[in-house]
PDB file of C-alpha atoms in Angstrom:
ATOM      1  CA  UNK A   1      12.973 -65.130 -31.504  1.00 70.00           C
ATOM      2  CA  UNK A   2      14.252 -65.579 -35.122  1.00 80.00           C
ATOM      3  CA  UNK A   3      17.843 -66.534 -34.361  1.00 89.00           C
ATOM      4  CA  UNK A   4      17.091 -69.148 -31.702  1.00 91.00           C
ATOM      5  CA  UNK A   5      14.649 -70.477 -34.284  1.00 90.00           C
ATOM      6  CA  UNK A   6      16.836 -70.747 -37.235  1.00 92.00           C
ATOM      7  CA  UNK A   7      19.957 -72.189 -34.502  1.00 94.00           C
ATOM      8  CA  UNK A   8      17.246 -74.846 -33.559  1.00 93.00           C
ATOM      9  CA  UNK A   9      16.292 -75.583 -37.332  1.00 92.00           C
ATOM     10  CA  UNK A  10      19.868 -75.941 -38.518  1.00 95.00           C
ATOM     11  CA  UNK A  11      21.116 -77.777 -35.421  1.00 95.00           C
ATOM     12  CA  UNK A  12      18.835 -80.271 -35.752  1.00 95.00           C
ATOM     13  CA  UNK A  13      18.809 -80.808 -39.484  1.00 95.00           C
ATOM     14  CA  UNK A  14      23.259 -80.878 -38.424  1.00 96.00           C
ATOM     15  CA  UNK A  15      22.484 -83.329 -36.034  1.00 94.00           C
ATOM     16  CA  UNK A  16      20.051 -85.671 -37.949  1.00 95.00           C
ATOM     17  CA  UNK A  17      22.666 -85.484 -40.872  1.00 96.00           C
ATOM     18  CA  UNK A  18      25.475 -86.357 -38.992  1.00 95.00           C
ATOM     19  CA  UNK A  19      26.958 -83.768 -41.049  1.00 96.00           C
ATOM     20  CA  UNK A  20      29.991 -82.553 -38.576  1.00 96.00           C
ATOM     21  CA  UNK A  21      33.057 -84.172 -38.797  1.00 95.00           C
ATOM     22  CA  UNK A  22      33.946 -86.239 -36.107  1.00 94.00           C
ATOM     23  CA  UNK A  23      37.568 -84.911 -35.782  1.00 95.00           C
ATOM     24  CA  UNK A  24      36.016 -81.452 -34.304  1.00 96.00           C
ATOM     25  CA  UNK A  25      35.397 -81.165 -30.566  1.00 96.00           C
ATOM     26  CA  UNK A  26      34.033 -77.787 -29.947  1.00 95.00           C
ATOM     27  CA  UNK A  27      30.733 -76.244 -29.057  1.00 92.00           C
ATOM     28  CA  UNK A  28      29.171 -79.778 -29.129  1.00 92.00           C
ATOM     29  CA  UNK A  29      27.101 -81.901 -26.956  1.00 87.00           C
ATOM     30  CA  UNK A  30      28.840 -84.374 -25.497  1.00 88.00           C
ATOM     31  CA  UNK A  31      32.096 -83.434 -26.755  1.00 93.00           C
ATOM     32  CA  UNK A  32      34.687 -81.562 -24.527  1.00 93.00           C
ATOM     33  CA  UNK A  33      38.197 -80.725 -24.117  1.00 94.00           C
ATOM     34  CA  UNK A  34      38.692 -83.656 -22.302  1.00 95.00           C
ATOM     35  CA  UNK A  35      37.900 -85.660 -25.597  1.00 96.00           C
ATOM     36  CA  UNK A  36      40.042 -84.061 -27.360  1.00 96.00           C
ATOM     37  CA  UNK A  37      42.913 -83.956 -24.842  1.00 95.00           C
ATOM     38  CA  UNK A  38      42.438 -87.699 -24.311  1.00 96.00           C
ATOM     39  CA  UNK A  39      42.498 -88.200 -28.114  1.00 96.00           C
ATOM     40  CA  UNK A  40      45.715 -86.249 -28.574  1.00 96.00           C
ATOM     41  CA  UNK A  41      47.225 -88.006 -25.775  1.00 96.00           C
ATOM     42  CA  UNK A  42      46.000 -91.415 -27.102  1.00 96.00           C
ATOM     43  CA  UNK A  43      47.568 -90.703 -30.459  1.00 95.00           C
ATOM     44  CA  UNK A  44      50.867 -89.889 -29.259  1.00 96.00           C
ATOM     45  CA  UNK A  45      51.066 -92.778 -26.653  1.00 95.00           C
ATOM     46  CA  UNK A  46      50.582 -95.183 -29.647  1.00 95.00           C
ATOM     47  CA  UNK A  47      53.159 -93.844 -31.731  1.00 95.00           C
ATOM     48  CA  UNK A  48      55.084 -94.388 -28.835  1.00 95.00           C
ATOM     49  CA  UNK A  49      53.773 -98.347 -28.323  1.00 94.00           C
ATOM     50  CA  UNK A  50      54.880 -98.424 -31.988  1.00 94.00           C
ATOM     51  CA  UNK A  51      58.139 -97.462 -31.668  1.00 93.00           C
ATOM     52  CA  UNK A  52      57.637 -94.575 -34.184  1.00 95.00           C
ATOM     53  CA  UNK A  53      58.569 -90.992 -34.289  1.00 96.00           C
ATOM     54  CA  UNK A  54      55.987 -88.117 -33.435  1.00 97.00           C
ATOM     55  CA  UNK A  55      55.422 -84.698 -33.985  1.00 97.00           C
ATOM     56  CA  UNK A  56      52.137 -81.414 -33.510  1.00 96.00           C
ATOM     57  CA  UNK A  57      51.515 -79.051 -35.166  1.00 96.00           C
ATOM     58  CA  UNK A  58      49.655 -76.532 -32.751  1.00 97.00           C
ATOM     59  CA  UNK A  59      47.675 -74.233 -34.896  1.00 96.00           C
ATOM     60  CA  UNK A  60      46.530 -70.665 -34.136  1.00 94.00           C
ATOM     61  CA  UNK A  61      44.502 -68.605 -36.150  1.00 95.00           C
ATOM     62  CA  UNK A  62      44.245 -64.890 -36.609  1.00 95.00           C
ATOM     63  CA  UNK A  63      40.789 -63.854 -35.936  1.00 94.00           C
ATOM     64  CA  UNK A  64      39.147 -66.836 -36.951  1.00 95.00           C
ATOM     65  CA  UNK A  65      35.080 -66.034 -36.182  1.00 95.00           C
ATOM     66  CA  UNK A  66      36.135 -62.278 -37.745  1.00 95.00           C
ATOM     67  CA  UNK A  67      37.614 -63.471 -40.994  1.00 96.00           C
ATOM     68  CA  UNK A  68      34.225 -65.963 -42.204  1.00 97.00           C
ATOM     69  CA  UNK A  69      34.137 -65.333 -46.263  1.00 96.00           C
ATOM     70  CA  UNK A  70      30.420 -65.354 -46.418  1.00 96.00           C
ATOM     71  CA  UNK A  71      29.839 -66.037 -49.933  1.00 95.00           C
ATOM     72  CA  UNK A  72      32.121 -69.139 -49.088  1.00 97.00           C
ATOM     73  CA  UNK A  73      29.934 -69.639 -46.273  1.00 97.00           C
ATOM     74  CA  UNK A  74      26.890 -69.660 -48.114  1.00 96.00           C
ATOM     75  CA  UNK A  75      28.547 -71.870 -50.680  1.00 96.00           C
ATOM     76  CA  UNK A  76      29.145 -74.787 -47.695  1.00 97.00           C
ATOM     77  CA  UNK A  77      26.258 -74.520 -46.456  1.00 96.00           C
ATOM     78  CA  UNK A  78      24.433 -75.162 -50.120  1.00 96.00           C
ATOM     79  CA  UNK A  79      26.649 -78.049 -50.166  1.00 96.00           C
ATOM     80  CA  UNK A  80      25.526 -79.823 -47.145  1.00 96.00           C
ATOM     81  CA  UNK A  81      22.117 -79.265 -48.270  1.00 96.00           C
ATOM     82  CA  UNK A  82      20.770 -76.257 -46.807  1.00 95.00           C
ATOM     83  CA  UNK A  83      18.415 -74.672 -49.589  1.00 93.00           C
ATOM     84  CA  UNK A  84      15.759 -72.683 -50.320  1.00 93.00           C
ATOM     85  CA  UNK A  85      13.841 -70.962 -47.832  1.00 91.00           C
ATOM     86  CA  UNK A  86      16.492 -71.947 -45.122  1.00 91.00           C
ATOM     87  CA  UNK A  87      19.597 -70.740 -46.736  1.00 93.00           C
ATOM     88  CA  UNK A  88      17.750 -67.790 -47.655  1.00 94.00           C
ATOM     89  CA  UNK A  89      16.943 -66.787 -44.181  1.00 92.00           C
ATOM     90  CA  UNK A  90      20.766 -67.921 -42.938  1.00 94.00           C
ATOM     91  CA  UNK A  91      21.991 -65.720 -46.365  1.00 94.00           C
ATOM     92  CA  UNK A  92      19.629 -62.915 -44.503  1.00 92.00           C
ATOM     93  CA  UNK A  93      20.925 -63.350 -41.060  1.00 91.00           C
ATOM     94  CA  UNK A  94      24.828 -63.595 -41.864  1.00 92.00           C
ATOM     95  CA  UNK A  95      25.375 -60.931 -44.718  1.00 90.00           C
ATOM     96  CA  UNK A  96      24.476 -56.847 -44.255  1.00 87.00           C
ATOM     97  CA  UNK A  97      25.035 -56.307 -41.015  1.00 87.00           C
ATOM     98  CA  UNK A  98      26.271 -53.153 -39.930  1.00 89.00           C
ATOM     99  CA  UNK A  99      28.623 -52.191 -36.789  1.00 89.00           C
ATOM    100  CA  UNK A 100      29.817 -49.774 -35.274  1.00 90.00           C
ATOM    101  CA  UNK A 101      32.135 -48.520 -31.776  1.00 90.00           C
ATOM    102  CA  UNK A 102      32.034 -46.580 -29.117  1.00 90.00           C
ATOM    103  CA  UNK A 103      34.423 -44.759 -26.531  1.00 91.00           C
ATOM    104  CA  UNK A 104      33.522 -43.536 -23.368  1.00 90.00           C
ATOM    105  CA  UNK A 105      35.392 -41.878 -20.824  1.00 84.00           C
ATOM    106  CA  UNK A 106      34.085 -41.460 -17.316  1.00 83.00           C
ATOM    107  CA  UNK A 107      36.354 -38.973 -16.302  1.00 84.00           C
ATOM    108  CA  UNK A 108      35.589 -36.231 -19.309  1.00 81.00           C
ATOM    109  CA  UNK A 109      32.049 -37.917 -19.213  1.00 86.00           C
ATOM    110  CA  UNK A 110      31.933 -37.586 -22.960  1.00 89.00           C
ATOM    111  CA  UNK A 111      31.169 -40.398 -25.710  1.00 90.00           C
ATOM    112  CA  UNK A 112      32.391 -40.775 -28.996  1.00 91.00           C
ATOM    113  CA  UNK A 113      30.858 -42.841 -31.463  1.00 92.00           C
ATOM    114  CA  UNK A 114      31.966 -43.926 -34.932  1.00 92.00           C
ATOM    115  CA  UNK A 115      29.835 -43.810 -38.203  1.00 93.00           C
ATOM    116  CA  UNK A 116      27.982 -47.196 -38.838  1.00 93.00           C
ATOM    117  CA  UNK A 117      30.363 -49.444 -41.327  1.00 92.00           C
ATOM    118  CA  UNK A 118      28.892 -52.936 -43.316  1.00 90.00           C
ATOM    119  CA  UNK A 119      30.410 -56.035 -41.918  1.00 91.00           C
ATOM    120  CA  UNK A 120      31.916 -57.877 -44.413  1.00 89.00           C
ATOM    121  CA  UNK A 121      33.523 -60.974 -42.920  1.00 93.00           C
ATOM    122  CA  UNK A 122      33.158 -62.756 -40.002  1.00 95.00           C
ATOM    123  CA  UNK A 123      30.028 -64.585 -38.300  1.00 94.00           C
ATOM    124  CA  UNK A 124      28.086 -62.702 -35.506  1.00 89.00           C
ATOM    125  CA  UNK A 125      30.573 -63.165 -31.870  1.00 84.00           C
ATOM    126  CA  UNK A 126      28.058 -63.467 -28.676  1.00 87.00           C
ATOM    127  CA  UNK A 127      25.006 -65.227 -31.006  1.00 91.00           C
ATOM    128  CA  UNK A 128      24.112 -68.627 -30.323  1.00 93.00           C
ATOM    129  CA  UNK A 129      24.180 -69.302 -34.209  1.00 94.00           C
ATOM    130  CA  UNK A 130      27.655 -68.152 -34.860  1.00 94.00           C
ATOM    131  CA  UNK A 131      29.557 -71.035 -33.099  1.00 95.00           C
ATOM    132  CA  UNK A 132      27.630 -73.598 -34.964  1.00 96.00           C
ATOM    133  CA  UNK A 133      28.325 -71.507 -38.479  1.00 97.00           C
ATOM    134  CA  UNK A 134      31.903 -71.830 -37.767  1.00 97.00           C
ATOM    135  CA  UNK A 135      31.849 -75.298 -37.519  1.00 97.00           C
ATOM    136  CA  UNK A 136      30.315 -76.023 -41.025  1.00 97.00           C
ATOM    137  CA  UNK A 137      32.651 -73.146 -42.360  1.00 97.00           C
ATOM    138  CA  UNK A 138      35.815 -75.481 -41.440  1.00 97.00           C
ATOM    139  CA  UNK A 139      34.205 -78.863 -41.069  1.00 97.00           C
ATOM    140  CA  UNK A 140      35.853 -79.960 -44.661  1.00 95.00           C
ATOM    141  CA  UNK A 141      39.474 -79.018 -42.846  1.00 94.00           C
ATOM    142  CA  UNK A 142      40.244 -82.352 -41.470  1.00 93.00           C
ATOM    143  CA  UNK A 143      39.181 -84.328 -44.726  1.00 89.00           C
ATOM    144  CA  UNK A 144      42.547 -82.548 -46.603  1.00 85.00           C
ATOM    145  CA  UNK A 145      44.987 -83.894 -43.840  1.00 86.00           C
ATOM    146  CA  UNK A 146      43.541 -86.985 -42.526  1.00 72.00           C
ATOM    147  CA  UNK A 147      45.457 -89.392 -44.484  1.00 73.00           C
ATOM    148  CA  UNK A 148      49.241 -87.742 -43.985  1.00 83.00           C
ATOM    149  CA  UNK A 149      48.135 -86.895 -39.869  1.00 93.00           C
ATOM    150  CA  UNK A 150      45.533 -86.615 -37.460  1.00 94.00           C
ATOM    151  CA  UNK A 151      43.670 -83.328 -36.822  1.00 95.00           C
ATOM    152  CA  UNK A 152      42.195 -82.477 -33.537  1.00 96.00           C
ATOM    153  CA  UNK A 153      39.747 -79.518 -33.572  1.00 96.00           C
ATOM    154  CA  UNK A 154      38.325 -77.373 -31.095  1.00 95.00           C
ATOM    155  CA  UNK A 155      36.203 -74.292 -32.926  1.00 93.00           C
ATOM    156  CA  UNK A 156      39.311 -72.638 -34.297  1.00 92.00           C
ATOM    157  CA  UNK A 157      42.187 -74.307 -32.282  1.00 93.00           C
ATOM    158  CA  UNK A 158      43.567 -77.000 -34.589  1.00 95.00           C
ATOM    159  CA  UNK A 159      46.167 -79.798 -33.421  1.00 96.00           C
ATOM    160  CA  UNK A 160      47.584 -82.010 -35.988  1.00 96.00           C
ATOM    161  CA  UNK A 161      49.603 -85.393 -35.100  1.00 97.00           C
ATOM    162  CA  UNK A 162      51.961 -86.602 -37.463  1.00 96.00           C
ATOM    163  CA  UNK A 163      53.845 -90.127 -36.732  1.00 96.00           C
ATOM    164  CA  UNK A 164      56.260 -91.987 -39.185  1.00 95.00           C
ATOM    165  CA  UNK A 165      58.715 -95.191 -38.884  1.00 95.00           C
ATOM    166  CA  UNK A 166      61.611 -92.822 -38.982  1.00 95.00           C
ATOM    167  CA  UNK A 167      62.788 -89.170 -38.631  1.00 94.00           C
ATOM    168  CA  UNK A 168      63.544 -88.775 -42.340  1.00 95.00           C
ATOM    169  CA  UNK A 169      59.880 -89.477 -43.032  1.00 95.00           C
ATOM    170  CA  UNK A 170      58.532 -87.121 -40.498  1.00 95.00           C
ATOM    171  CA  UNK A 171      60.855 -84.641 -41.888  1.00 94.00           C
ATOM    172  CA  UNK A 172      59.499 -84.587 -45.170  1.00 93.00           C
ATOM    173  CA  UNK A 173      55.922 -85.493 -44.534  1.00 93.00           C
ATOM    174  CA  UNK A 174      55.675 -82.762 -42.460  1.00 93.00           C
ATOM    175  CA  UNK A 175      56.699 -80.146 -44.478  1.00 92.00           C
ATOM    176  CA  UNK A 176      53.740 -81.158 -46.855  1.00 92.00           C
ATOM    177  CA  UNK A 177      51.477 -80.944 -44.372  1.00 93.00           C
ATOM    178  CA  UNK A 178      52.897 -78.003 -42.987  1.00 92.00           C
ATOM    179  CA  UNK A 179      52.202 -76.406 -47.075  1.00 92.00           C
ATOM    180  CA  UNK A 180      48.733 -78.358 -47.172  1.00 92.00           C
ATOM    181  CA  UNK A 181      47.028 -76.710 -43.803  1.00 93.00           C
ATOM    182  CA  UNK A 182      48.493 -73.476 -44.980  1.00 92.00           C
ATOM    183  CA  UNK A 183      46.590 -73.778 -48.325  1.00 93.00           C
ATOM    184  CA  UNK A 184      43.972 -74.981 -46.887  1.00 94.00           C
ATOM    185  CA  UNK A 185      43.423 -72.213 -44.825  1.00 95.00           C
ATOM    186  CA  UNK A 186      44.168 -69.481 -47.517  1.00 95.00           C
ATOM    187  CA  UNK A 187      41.730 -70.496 -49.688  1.00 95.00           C
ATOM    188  CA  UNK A 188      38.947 -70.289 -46.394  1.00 96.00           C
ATOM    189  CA  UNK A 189      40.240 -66.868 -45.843  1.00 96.00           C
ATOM    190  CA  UNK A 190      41.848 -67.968 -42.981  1.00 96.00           C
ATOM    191  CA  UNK A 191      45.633 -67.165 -41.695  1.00 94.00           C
ATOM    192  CA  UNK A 192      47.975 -68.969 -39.096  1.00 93.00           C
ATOM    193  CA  UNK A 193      49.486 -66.511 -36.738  1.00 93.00           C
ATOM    194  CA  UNK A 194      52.977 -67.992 -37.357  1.00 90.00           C
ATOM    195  CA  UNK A 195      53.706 -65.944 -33.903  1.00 93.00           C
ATOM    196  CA  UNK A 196      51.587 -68.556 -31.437  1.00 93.00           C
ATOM    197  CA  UNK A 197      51.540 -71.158 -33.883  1.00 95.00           C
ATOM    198  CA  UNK A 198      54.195 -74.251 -33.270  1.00 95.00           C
ATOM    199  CA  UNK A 199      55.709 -77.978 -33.810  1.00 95.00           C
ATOM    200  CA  UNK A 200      56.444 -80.102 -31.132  1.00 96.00           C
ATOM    201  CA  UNK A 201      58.618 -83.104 -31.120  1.00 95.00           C
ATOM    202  CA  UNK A 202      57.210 -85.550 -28.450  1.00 95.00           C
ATOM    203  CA  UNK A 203      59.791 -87.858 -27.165  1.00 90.00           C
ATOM    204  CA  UNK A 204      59.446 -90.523 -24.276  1.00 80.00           C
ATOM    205  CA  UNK A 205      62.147 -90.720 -21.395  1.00 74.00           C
ATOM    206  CA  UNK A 206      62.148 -94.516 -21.430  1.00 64.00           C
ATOM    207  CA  UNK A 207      65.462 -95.482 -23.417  1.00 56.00           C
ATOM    208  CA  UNK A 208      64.445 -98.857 -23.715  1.00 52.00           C
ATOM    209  CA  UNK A 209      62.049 -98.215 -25.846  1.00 45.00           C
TER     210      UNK A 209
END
């Protein structure tokens, strides 16, 4: 089978590489949501140690796997040195697709289907190859942040840790960051659903400390 071919090609060539960021949890072996829990938890237990202030950011994207630019796509995966005869058959596999939907109802016993439409966006839900396309298409997220905060991925869920000496600095760093992820995600034709998306202010209940 073609894609299980080109998902073992580009996995291992990922692998070998080392090219996924380390900061990204999901749809990897050995890698869970226990890592990523324990990391968060890890991070925000220090700042408490420390005697600093801490603060997520809980991030939730709108239709993440749906919205893929592929050009952009294509673009990252040049850049991580996919070429020739490999990106070529990736270009294939991810761009003219077509889709289409259909409605059935048992009690009229009828069907109605809709005309066939191009797919423009997104990488293909249900494949084995999709995941791991998703992963390169945001793997250069956490290298915009990582000095201001610390982001914790899972696929599309993104958690960002902020801590600072004091609550002024917080304040203001995190409005930055706030401005930066947004950015960042606009210009990956990506959008936060400001609805499900929020800020937490992590305090502990020991007043000693």
């Amino acid at each position: 089978m073609l894609e299980k071919a080109l998902y073992n090609r580009l996995f291992e060539y990922v692998n070998n590489n080392k090219l996924l960021t380390g900061q990204q949890y999901g749809f990897r072996k050995k890698f869970s949501t226990e890592d990523a829990i324990f990391k968060l938890t890890h991070k925000v237990l220090n700042a408490f140690n420390n005697g600093t202030k801490v603060c997520g950011i809980f991030c939730d994207l709108e239709k993440a796997f749906d919205s893929v630019n592929h050009s952009l796509l294509i673009k990252k995966l040049q850049y991580y040195g996919i070429k020739g005869k490999s990106k070529s058959l990736l270009k294939s596999y991810i761009t003219n697709r077509y889709q289409r939907v259909q409605i059935e109802n048992s009690t009229l016993n009828t069907k109605v289907v809709s005309r066939w439409t191009k797919v423009k966006h997104g990488v293909p839900q249900g494949s084995i190859l999709g995941p791991l396309l998703f992963l390169l298409y945001i793997n250069d997220f956490p290298n915009s942040i990582t000095y201001k905060a610390t982001p914790i991925l899972f696929a599309d869920d993104t958690s960002i840790i902020i801590s600072r000496p004091n609550t002024h600095l917080l304040q203001n760093d995190l409005t930055k960051i706030f401005e930066k992820i947004t950015k960042c995600f606009q210009e990956n034709s990506l959008s936060l659903n400001l609805c499900k998306t929020y800020l937490m202010h992590f305090c502990s209940n020991n007043k000693n400390g």
